[in-house]
JSON list of C-alpha atoms in Angstrom, two decimals:
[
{"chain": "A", "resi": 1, "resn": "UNK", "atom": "CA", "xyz": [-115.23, -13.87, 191.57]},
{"chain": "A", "resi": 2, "resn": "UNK", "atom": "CA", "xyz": [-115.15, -17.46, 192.88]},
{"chain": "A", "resi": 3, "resn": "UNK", "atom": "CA", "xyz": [-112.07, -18.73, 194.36]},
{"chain": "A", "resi": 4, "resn": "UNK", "atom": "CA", "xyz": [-110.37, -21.13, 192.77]},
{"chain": "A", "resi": 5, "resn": "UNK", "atom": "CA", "xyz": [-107.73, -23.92, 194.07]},
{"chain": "A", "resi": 6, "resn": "UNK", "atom": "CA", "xyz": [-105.11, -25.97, 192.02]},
{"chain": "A", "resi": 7, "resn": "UNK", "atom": "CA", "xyz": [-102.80, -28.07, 193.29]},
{"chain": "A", "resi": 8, "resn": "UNK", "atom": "CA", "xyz": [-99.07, -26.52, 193.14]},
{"chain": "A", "resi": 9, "resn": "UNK", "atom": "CA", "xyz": [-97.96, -28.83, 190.45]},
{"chain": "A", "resi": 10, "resn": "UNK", "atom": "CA", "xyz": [-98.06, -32.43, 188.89]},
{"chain": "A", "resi": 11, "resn": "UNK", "atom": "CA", "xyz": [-95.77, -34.68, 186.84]},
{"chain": "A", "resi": 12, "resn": "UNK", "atom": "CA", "xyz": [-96.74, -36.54, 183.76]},
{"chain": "A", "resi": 13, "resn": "UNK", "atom": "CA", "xyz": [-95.11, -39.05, 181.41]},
{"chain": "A", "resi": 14, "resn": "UNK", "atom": "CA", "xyz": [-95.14, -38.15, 177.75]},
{"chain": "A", "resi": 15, "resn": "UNK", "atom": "CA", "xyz": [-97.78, -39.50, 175.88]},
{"chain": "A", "resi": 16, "resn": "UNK", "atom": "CA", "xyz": [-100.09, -39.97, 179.38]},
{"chain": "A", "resi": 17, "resn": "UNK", "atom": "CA", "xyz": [-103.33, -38.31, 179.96]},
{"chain": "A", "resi": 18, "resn": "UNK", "atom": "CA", "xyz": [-102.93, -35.36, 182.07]},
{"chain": "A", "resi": 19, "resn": "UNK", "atom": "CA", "xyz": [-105.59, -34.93, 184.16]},
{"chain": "A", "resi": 20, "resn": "UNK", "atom": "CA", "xyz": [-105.52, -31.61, 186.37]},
{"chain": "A", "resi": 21, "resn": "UNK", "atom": "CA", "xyz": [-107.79, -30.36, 189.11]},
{"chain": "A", "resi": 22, "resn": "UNK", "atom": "CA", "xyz": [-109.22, -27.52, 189.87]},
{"chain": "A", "resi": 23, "resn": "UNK", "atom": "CA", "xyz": [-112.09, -26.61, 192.82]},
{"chain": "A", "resi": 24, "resn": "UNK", "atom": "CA", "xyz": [-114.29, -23.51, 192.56]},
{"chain": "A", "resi": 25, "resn": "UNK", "atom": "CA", "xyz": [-117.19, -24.43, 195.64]},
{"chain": "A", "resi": 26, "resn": "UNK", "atom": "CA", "xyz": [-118.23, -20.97, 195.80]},
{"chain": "A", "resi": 27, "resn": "UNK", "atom": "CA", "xyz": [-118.91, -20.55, 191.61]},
{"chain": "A", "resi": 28, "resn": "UNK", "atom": "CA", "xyz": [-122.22, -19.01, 191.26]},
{"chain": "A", "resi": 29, "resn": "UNK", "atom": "CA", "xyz": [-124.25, -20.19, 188.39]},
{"chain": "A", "resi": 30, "resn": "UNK", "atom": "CA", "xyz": [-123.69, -17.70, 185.90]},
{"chain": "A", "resi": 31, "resn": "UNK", "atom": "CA", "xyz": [-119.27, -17.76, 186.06]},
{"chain": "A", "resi": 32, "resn": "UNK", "atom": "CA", "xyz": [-117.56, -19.93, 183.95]},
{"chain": "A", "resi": 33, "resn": "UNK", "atom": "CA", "xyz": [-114.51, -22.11, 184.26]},
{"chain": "A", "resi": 34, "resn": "UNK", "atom": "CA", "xyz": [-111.52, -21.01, 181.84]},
{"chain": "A", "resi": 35, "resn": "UNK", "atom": "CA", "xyz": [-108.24, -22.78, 181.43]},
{"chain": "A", "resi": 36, "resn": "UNK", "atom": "CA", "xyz": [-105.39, -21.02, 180.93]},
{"chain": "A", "resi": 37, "resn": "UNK", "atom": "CA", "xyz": [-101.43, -22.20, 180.60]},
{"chain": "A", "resi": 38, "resn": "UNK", "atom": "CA", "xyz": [-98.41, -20.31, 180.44]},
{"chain": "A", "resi": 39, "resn": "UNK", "atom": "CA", "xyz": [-95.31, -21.67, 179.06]},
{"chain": "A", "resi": 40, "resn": "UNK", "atom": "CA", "xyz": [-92.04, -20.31, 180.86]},
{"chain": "A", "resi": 41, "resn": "UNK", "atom": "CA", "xyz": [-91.74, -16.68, 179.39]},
{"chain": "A", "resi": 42, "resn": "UNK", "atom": "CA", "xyz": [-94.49, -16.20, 177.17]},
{"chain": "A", "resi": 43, "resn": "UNK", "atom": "CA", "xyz": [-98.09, -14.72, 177.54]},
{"chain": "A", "resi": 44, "resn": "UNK", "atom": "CA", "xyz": [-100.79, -17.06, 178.56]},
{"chain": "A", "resi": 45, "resn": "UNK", "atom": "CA", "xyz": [-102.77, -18.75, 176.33]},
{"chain": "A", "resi": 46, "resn": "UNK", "atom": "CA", "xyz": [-106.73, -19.74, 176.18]},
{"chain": "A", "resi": 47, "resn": "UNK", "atom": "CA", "xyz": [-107.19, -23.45, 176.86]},
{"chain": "A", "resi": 48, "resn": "UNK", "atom": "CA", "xyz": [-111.00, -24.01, 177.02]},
{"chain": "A", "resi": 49, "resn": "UNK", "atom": "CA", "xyz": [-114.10, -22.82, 178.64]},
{"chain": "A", "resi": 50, "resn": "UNK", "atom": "CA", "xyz": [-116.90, -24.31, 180.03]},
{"chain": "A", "resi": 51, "resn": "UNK", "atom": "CA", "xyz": [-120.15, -23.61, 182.00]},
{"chain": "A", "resi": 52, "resn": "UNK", "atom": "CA", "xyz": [-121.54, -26.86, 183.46]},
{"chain": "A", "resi": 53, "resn": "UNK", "atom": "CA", "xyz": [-121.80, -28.94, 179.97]},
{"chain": "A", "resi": 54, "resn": "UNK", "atom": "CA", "xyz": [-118.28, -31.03, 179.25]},
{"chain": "A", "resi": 55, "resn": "UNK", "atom": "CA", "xyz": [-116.28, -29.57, 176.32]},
{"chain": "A", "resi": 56, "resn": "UNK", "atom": "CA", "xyz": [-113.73, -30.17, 174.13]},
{"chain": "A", "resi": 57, "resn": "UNK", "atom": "CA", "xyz": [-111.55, -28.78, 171.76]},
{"chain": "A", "resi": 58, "resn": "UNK", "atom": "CA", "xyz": [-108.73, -29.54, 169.96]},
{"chain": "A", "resi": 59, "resn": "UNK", "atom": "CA", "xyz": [-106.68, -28.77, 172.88]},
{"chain": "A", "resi": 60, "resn": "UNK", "atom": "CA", "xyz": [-108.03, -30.38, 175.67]},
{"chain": "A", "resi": 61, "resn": "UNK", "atom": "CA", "xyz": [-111.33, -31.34, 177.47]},
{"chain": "A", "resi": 62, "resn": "UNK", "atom": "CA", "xyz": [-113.01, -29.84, 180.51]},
{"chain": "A", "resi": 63, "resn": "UNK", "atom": "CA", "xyz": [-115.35, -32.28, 182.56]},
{"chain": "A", "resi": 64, "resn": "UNK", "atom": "CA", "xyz": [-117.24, -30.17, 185.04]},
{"chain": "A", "resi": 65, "resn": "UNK", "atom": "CA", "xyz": [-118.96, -31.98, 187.83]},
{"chain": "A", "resi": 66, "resn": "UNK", "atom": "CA", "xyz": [-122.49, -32.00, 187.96]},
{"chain": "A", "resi": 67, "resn": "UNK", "atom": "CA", "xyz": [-122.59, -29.71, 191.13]},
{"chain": "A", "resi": 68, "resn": "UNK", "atom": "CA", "xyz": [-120.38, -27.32, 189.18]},
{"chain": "A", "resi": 69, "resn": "UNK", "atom": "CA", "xyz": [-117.79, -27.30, 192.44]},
{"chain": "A", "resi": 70, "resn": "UNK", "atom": "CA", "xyz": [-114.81, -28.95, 190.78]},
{"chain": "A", "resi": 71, "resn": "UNK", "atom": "CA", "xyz": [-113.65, -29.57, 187.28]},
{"chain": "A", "resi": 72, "resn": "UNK", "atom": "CA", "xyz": [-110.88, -31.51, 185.50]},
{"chain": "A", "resi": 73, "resn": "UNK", "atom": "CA", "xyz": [-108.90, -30.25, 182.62]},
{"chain": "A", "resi": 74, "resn": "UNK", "atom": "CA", "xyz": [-107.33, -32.88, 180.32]},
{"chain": "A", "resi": 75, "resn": "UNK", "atom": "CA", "xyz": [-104.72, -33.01, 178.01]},
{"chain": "A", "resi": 76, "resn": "UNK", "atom": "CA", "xyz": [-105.05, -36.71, 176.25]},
{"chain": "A", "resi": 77, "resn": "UNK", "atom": "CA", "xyz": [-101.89, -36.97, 174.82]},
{"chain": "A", "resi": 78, "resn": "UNK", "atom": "CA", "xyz": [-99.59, -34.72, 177.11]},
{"chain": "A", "resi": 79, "resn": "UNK", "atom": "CA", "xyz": [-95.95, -33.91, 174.89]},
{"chain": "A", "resi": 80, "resn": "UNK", "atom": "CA", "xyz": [-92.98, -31.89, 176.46]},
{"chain": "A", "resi": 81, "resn": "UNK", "atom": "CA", "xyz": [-94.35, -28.80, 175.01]},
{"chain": "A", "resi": 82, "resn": "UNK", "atom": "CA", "xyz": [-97.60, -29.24, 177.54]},
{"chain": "A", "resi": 83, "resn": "UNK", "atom": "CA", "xyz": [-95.08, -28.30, 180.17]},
{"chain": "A", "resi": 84, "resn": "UNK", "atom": "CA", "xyz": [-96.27, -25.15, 181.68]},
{"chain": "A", "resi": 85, "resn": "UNK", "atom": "CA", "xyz": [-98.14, -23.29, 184.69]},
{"chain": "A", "resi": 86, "resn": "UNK", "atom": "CA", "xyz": [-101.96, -23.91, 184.22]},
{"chain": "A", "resi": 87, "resn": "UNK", "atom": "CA", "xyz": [-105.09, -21.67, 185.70]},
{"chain": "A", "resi": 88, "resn": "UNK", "atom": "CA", "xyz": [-108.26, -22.46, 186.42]},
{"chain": "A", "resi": 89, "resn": "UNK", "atom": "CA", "xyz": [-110.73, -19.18, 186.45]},
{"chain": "A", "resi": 90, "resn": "UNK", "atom": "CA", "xyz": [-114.16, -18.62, 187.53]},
{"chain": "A", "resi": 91, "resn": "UNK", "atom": "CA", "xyz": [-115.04, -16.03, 185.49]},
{"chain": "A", "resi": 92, "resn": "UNK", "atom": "CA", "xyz": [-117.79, -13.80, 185.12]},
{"chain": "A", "resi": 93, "resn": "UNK", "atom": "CA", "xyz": [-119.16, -12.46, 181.56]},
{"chain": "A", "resi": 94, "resn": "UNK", "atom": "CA", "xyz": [-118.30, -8.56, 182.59]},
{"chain": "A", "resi": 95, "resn": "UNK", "atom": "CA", "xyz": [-115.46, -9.28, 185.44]},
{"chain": "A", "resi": 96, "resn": "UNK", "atom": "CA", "xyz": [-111.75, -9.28, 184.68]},
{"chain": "A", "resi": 97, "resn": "UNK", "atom": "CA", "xyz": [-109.35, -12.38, 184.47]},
{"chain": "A", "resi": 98, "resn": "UNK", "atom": "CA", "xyz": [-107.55, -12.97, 188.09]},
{"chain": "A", "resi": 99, "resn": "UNK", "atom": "CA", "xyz": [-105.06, -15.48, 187.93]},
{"chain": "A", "resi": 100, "resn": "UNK", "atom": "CA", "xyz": [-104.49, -17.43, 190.74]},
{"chain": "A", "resi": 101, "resn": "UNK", "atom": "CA", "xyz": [-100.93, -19.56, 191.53]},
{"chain": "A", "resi": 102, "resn": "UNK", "atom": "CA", "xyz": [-102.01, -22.40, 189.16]},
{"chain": "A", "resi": 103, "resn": "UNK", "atom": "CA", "xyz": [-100.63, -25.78, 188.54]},
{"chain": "A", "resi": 104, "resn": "UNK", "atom": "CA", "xyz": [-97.00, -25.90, 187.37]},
{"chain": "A", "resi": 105, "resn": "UNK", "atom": "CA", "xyz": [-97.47, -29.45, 185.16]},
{"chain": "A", "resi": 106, "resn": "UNK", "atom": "CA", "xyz": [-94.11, -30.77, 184.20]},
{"chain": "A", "resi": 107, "resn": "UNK", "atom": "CA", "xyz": [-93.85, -33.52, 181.16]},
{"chain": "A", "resi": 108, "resn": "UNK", "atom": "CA", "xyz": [-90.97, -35.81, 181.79]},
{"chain": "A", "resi": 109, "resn": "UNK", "atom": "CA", "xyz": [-89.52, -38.04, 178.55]},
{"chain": "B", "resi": 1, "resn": "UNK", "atom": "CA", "xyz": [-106.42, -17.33, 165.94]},
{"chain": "B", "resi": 2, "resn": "UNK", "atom": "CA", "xyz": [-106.28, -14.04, 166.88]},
{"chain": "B", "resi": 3, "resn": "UNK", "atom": "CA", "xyz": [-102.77, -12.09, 167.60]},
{"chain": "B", "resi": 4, "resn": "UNK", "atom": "CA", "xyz": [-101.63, -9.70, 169.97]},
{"chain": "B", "resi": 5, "resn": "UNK", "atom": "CA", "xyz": [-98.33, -8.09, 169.79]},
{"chain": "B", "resi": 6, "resn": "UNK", "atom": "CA", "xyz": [-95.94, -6.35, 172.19]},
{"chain": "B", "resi": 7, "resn": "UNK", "atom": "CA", "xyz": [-92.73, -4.08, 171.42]},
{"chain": "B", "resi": 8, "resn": "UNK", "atom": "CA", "xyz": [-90.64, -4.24, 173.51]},
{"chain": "B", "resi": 9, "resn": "UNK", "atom": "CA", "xyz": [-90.10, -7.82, 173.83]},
{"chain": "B", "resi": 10, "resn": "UNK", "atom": "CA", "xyz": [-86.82, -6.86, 176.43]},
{"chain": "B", "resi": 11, "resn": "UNK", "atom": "CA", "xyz": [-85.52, -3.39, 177.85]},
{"chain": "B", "resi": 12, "resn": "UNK", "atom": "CA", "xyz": [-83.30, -2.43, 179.97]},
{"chain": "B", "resi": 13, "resn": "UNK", "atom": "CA", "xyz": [-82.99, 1.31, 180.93]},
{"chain": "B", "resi": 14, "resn": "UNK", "atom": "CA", "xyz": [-81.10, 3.36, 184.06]},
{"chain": "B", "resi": 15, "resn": "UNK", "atom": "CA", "xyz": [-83.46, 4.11, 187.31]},
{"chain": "B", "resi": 16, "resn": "UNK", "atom": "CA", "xyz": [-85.26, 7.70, 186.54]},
{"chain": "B", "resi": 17, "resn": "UNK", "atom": "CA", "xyz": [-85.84, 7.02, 182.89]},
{"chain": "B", "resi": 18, "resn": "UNK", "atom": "CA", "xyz": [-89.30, 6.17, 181.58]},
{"chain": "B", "resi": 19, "resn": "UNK", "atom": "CA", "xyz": [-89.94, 3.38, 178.96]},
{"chain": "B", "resi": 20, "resn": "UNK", "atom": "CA", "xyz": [-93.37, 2.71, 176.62]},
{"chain": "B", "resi": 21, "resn": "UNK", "atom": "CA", "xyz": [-94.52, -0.81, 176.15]},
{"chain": "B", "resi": 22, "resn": "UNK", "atom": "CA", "xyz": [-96.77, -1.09, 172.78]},
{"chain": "B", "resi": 23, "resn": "UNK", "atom": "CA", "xyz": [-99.60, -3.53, 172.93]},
{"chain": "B", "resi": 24, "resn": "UNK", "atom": "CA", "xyz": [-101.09, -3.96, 169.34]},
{"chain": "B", "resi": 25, "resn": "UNK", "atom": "CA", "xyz": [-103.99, -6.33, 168.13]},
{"chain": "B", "resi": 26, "resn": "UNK", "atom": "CA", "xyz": [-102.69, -7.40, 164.58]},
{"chain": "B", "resi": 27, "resn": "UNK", "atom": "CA", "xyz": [-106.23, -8.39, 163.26]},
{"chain": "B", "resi": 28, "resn": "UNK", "atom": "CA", "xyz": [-108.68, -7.43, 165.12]},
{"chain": "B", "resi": 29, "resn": "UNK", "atom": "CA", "xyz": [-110.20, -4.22, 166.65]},
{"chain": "B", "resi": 30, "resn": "UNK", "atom": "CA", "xyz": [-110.01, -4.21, 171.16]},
{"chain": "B", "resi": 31, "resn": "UNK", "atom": "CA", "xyz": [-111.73, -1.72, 172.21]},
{"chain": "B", "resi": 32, "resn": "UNK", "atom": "CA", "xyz": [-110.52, -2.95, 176.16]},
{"chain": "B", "resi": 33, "resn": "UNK", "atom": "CA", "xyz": [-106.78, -4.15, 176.80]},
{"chain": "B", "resi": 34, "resn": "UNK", "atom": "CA", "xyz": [-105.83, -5.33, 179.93]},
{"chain": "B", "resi": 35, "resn": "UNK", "atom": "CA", "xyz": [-102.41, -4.88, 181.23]},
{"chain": "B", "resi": 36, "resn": "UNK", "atom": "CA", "xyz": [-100.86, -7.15, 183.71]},
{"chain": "B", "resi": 37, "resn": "UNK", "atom": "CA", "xyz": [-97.17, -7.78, 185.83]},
{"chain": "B", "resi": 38, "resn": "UNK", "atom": "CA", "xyz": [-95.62, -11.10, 187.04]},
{"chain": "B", "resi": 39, "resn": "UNK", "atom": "CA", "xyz": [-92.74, -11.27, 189.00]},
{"chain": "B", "resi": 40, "resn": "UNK", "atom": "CA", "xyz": [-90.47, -13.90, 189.03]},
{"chain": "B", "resi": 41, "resn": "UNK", "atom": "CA", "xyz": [-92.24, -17.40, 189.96]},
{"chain": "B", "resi": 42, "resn": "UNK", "atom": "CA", "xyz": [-95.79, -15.68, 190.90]},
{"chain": "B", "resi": 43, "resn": "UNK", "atom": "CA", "xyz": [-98.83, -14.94, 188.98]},
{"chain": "B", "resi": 44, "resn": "UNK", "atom": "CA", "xyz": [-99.60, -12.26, 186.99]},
{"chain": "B", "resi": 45, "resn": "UNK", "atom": "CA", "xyz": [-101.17, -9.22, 188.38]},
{"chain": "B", "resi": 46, "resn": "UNK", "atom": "CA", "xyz": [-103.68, -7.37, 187.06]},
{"chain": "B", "resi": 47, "resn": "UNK", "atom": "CA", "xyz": [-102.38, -3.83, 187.28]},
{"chain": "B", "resi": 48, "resn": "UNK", "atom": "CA", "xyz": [-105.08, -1.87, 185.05]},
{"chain": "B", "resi": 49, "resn": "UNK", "atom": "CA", "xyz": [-107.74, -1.87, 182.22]},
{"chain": "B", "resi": 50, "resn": "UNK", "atom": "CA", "xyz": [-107.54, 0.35, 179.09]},
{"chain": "B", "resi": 51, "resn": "UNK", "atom": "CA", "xyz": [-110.41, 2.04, 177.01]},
{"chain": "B", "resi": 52, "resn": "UNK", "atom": "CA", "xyz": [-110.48, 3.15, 173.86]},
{"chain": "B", "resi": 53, "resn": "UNK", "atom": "CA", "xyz": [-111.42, 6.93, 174.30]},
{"chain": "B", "resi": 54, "resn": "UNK", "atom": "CA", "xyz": [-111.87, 7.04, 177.53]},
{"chain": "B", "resi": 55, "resn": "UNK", "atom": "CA", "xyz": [-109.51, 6.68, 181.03]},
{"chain": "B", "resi": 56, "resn": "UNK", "atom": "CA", "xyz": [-108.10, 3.65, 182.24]},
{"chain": "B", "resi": 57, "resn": "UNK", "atom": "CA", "xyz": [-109.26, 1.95, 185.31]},
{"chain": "B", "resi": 58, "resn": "UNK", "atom": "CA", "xyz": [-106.67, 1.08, 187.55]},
{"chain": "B", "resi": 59, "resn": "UNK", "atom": "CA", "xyz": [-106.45, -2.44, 190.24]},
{"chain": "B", "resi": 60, "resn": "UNK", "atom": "CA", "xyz": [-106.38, -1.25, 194.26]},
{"chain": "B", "resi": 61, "resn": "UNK", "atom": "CA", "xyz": [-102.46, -0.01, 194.37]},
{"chain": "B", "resi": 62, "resn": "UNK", "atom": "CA", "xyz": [-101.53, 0.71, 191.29]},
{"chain": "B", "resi": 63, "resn": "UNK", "atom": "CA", "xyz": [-100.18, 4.15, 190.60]},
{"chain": "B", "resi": 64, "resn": "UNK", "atom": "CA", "xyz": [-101.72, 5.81, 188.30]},
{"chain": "B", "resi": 65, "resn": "UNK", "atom": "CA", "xyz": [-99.30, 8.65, 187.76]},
{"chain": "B", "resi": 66, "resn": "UNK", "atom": "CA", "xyz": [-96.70, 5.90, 187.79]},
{"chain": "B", "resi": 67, "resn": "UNK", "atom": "CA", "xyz": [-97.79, 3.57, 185.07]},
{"chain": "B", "resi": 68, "resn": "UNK", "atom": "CA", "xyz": [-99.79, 6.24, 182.26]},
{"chain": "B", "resi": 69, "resn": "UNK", "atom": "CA", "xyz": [-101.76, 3.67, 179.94]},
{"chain": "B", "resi": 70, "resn": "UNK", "atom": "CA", "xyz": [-103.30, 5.49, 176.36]},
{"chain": "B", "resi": 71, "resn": "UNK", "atom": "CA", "xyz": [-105.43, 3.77, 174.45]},
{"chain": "B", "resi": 72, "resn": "UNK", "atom": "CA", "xyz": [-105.47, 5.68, 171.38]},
{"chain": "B", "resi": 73, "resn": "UNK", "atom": "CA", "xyz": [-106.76, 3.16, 168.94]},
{"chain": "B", "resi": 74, "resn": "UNK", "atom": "CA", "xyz": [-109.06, 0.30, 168.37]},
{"chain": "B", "resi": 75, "resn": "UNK", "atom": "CA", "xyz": [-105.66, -1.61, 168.07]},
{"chain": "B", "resi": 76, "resn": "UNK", "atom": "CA", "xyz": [-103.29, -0.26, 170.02]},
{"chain": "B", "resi": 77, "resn": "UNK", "atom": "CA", "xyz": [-102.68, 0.51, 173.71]},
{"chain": "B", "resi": 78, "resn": "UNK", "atom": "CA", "xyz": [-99.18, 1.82, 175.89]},
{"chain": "B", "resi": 79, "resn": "UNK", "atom": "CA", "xyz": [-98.15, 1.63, 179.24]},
{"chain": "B", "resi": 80, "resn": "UNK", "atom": "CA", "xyz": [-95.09, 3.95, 180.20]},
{"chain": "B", "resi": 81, "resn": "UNK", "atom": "CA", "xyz": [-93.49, 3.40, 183.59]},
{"chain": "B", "resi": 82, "resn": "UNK", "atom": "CA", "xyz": [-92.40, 6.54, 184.43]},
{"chain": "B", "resi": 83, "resn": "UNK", "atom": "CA", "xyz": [-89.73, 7.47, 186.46]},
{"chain": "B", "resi": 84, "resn": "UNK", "atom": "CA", "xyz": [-88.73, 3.48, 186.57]},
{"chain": "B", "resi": 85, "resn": "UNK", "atom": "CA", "xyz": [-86.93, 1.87, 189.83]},
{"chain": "B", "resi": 86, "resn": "UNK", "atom": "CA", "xyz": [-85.10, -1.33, 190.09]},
{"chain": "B", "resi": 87, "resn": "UNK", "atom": "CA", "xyz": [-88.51, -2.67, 191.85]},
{"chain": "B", "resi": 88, "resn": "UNK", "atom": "CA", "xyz": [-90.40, -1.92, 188.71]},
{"chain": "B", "resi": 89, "resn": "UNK", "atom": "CA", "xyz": [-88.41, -4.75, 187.03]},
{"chain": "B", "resi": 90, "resn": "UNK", "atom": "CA", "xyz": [-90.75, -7.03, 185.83]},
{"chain": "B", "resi": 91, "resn": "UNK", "atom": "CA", "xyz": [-92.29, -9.07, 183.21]},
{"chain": "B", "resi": 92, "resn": "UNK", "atom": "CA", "xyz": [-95.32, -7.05, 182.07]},
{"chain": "B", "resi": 93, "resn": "UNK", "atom": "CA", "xyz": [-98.33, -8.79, 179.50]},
{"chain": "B", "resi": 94, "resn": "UNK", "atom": "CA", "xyz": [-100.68, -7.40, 177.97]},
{"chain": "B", "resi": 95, "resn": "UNK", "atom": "CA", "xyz": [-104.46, -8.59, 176.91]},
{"chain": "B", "resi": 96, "resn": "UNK", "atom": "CA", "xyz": [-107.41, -8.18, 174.55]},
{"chain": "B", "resi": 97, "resn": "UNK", "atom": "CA", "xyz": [-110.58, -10.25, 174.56]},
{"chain": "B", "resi": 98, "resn": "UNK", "atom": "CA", "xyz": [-112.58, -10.92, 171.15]},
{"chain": "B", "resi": 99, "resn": "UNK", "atom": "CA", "xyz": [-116.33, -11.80, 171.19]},
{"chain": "B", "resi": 100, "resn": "UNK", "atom": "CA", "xyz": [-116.18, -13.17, 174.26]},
{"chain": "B", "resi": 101, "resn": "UNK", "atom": "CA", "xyz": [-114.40, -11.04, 177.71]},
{"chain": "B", "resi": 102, "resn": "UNK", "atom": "CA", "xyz": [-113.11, -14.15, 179.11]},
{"chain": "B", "resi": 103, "resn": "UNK", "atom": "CA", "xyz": [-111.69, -15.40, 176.22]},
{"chain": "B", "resi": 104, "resn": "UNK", "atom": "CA", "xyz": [-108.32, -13.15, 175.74]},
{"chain": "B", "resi": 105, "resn": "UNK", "atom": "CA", "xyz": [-105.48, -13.46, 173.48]},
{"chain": "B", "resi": 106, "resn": "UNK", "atom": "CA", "xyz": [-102.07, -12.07, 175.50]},
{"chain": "B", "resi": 107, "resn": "UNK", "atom": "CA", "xyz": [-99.27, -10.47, 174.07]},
{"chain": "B", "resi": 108, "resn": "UNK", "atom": "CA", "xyz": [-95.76, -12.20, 174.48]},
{"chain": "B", "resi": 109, "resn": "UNK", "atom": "CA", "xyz": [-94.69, -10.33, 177.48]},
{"chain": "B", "resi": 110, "resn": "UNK", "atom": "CA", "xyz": [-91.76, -7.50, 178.01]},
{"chain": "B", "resi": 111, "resn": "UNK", "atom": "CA", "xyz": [-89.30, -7.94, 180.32]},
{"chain": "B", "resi": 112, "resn": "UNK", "atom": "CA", "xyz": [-88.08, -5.17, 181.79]},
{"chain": "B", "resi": 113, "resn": "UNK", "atom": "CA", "xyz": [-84.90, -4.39, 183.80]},
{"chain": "B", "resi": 114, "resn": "UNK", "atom": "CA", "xyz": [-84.41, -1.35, 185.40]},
{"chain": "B", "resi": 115, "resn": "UNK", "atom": "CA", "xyz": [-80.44, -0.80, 187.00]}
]
């Protein structure tokens, strides 16, 4: 699987775009990107996924860079309840989900 | 969306017992589970895979005689922590894709404490 790097965490004002990183230079062309969040003591939950097209869902939106090595995951509208730990994965169709350490975003009033 | 539920959601036992965590899809049918571990402030861990039918596939240091997963349905899978140690406290998750392996739905976590 591709490596992926987030930064550790990022702040964001209610109501502000959120607008997190994520770098995966060694994806090969047939992995994905997944998002992921966690909220503090819960299971994770599916964000979006995207393969080099931009996507969107009623969640969020994933830009991926042309050259596939980065992408963005945005949250338009970020509320209190967006704060949580975020993952980026590069995932294969037949691999298993590996977590890395994530983004922990916090939402401040 | 799809659900996945987990029973306990808390336990706490004495060191030498062994507890069963449930993992149940409530609507649909997994035929793989995934079971995973996070510690406090870290990331979860995958520790093993389950099949339906068939062994479980465990990660590179997982004991297998220490955490016994059965998957005895399309719906449901259990991991029991045998002979449980302080150390093995932990938050442990569960998994199960739908159509699509990278998209999974996660159980709400149990949180184990073992004194």
């Amino acid at each position: 699987d591709a490596k992926t790097t987030q930064p550790p965490s990022m702040d964001c004002a209610e109501g502000r775009a959120a607008n997190l990183p994520c770098n995966h230079s060694t994806i090969s062309g047939n992995e994905y990107v997944y998002w992921y969040r966690q909220i503090h003591s819960q299971g994770p939950q599916y964000i979006i996924h995207g393969l080099k097209n931009n996507e969107t869902n009623e969640m969020a939106s994933l830009i991926i860079t042309e050259d596939r090595k980065s992408s963005t995951l945005i949250l338009p509208h970020a509320t209190l309840r967006d704060t949580a730990v975020y993952y980026c994965i590069a995932f294969y169709n037949t691999d298993k989900l590996i977590f890395g350490t994530g983004t922990r975003l916090q939402v401040f009033p | 969306g799809a659900v996945v539920s987990q029973h306990p959601s808390r336990v706490i036992c004495k060191s030498g017992t062994s507890v069963k965590i449930e993992c149940r899809s409530l609507d649909f049918q997994a035929t793989t589970m995934f079971w995973y571990r996070q510690f406090p402030k870290q990331s979860l861990m995958l520790m093993a895979t389950s099949n339906e039918g068939s062994k479980a596939t465990y990660e590179q240091g997982v004991e297998k005689d220490k955490f016994l997963i059965n998957h005895a349905s399309l719906t449901l899978s259990t991991l029991t922590v045998t002979s449980a140690h302080p150390e093995d406290s932990s938050f442990y998750i569960c998994s199960a894709p739908t159509s699509s392996q990278g998209t999974q739905y996660f159980g709400p976590g149990t949180r184990l404490l073992v004194l």
